[in-house]
Amino acid sequence: MSESMAPPKRAFAPIRWMRENLFNTWYNVLLTVVVVYMIGTSVGPLLNWLFLDATFTGADPKDCIGDGACWLFINQRLNFFMYGFYPDAQQWRVDIMFLLLAVAFVPQFIERFPARRWLGIFGMTGLPIIGYILIPGGWFGLEEVQSHKWGGLMLTLILAYVGIIGSLPLGVILALGRRSEMPIIRGFCVIFIEVWRAVPLITVLFMASVMLPLFLPEGMNFEKLLRALIGITLWQSAYMAEVIRGGLQAIPRGQYEAASALGLGYWRKMRLIILPQALTLVIPGIVNTFIGLFMDTTLVLIIGLFDILGTVQSTITDPSWQNVATEGYVFVAFCFWVFCFGMSRYSQNLERKLDTGHKT
Amino acid sequence: MNDTNPPLQPSRSKPWNDPRVRAIFFQVVALAVIAWSGWTLIENTLANMESRGISTGFGFLDQSAGFGIIMSLIPYDATYSYGRTFFVGLLNTLLVSAMGIVAATILGFIVGVARLSSNWLIAKLSLAYIEVIRNIPILLQIFFWYFAVLRSLPTPRQSVDVGGVFFLNNRGLYLPDPIAQPGFGWVEAALVIAIVAVVVIKRWAKKRQQATGQIFPTVKVGIGILIGLPLLAYLVTGGPLQWDVPALKGFNFGGGITLIPELAALWVALTLFTAAFIAEIVRSGILAVSKGQTEAARALGLHNGLTLRLVVIPQAMRVIIPPLTSQYLNLFKNSSLATAIGYPDLVSVFMGTTLNQTGQAVEVVAMTMAVYLTVSLLISFFMNLYNRAAALKER
């Protein structure tokens, strides 16, 4: 007869977890100890600087006397960081646009939000028109606000939003052109895409601000913002085209053939069968491209536009505030991080949802 | 019944319904539109340049530049030509890109592997690094390192002093500069001989292993030769190397090699930013190798290190290389952000100062864009070669 054995000893769960995940080998013990020590010595001073010793309220720069961060600086100049030089009395127009943007796009992150799809379509079609009327003004009794007064977060959002709205249709056309069977059209699209993708955005912006006036006939001239928007849109459309081409290639050949068998011509085939499937497939790719574009809009400060980083940078060099560079950068970094991290999470979830598990 | 109808003929499609005819028609139209817009652009540009009094052609490249550049890898001062500024900028761009690519690859591989570590803390720390860094614009990171970190370093008089040899202050990092004395040529020659010897030994060891199965410790012997031979030559010739140690002269340091803060900030920011992306690429590459491969390798009796080196990494590299190439290209293109902090790269020197002084926008912009285009194509060409060598060889 065999003796019944005692059940295996099970350690208390957290201790067992630690033994398995933190102290399983000698080098992991070493690494854990070093990392815990490093975190332990840096978290305290960091929290002190960020919150405990920081100055949040006050009247002017002299109130920042503690050792911590001077958030008063952000607090005082927040209006400038949000709207640039946009006149105070007209800022409700920008606020309406912020609100409409949120109404159109935040539901996209929430599954089963009612009319989510229609809000998205509104965001891509109706909203640009409203923005075009509301932000510059000059009609319907709205006071005109010239584009050199725009700035801050508002300008960053305008650049990214117009960039994406403009580059999406251009990207679709370029992607279709690159997959076309007509050699001249394909060749042109390949050259267009590859050239834009090979040069840095900064040279594109330089070109837009220096050379665009030379290209245009005498007397026809745009303001700086519009030139930057044209440069960004063309540059972005090349990246967009490559993302969409990926989607077009992922559609099985049978879909193309079936559409042709039904007697659909090229444009109807693309519009009704291929593009709806391809564009759904590449939404994560488009979101990722958008994140890249959103971060790259900061480059416009080099050609003298005041986006959110530009406004902060110009305030930091203001002699009345001393040593607030870190606070300014942390603030901008936080703004970008919240937007970009949110969007990248969204695209990762979508990717997981779209992954049917039987690709190739 | 209608008797007047002619007998039914096979319907001939109209020429405008024939896809081939339509294709030719569309292409001719496209060509005409492109040619017309190109022509209009050129005409407008020429007219505009004439009315503004801008000269054309590349003659300006021979004129004297008349401005100084804070850092140059080739001899340069204000008396050199505009053409020279082009090469100074180009070399500075290539320098920071090469430094960034090497450092970002190393850091990226370390973080990518750490992300898969069995140590929970290390894995989460790598994840935090990746998620924080890659969601913050690169320009902001460059600004942070330059304006917030390096500018707040002490002044030259209060430099951080490491053993009286290295000095760190807000003007840069000062390192001792090795100066070759006569006889140093022997050390260089020894290094060349060592490299050749290692290559020969590696070939011989591979051939022997394929023939007999015996393994030769190539790595240990190779490192020994690479270090030992030049060291021996150095000692035999009596140490023909002098160090030019930087020293405080007046308000600033003189002598030695200077790593200017602009270069340091750009290098650190580009490295950290790109490494976050490379880490994700490495992680997904390693995860793409199926578990069966590792298990089969272990079943064959390979230990951990060999499994990684001979089975997992070669297969992971196939997945890693294509996206890694585009990260290298991104780093190269992002190096142009140098212009925002005044590091004298191609865009800052040539597209900035030279363009402003000469006003010849078309030539300067075309030359700069041509450089980026060429280098981008070269990088993808070499990475494609490597990719082809690493790709799965199927029948």
PDB file of C-alpha atoms in Angstrom, chain B residues 43 63 99 120 122 152 171 190 205 209 238 301 381 384:
ATOM      1  CA  GLU B  43       8.519  79.493 -66.101  1.00  0.00           C
ATOM      2  CA  GLN B  63      32.532  82.099 -53.709  1.00  0.00           C
ATOM      3  CA  MET B  99      26.710  57.817 -33.820  1.00  0.00           C
ATOM      4  CA  TRP B 120       8.801  41.496 -13.790  1.00  0.00           C
ATOM      5  CA  ILE B 122      12.817  44.921 -15.563  1.00  0.00           C
ATOM      6  CA  SER B 152      22.194  73.997 -16.618  1.00  0.00           C
ATOM      7  CA  ARG B 171      30.413  74.387 -23.200  1.00  0.00           C
ATOM      8  CA  ALA B 190      49.776  45.677 -36.099  1.00  0.00           C
ATOM      9  CA  ALA B 205      37.760  27.521 -38.220  1.00  0.00           C
ATOM     10  CA  GLN B 209      34.172  22.718 -38.241  1.00  0.00           C
ATOM     11  CA  GLY B 238      57.975  52.433 -26.372  1.00  0.00           C
ATOM     12  CA  GLY B 301      21.049  19.647 -26.521  1.00  0.00           C
ATOM     13  CA  PHE B 381      20.066  49.441 -50.635  1.00  0.00           C
ATOM     14  CA  ASN B 384      18.237  45.162 -48.595  1.00  0.00           C
TER      15      ASN B 384
END
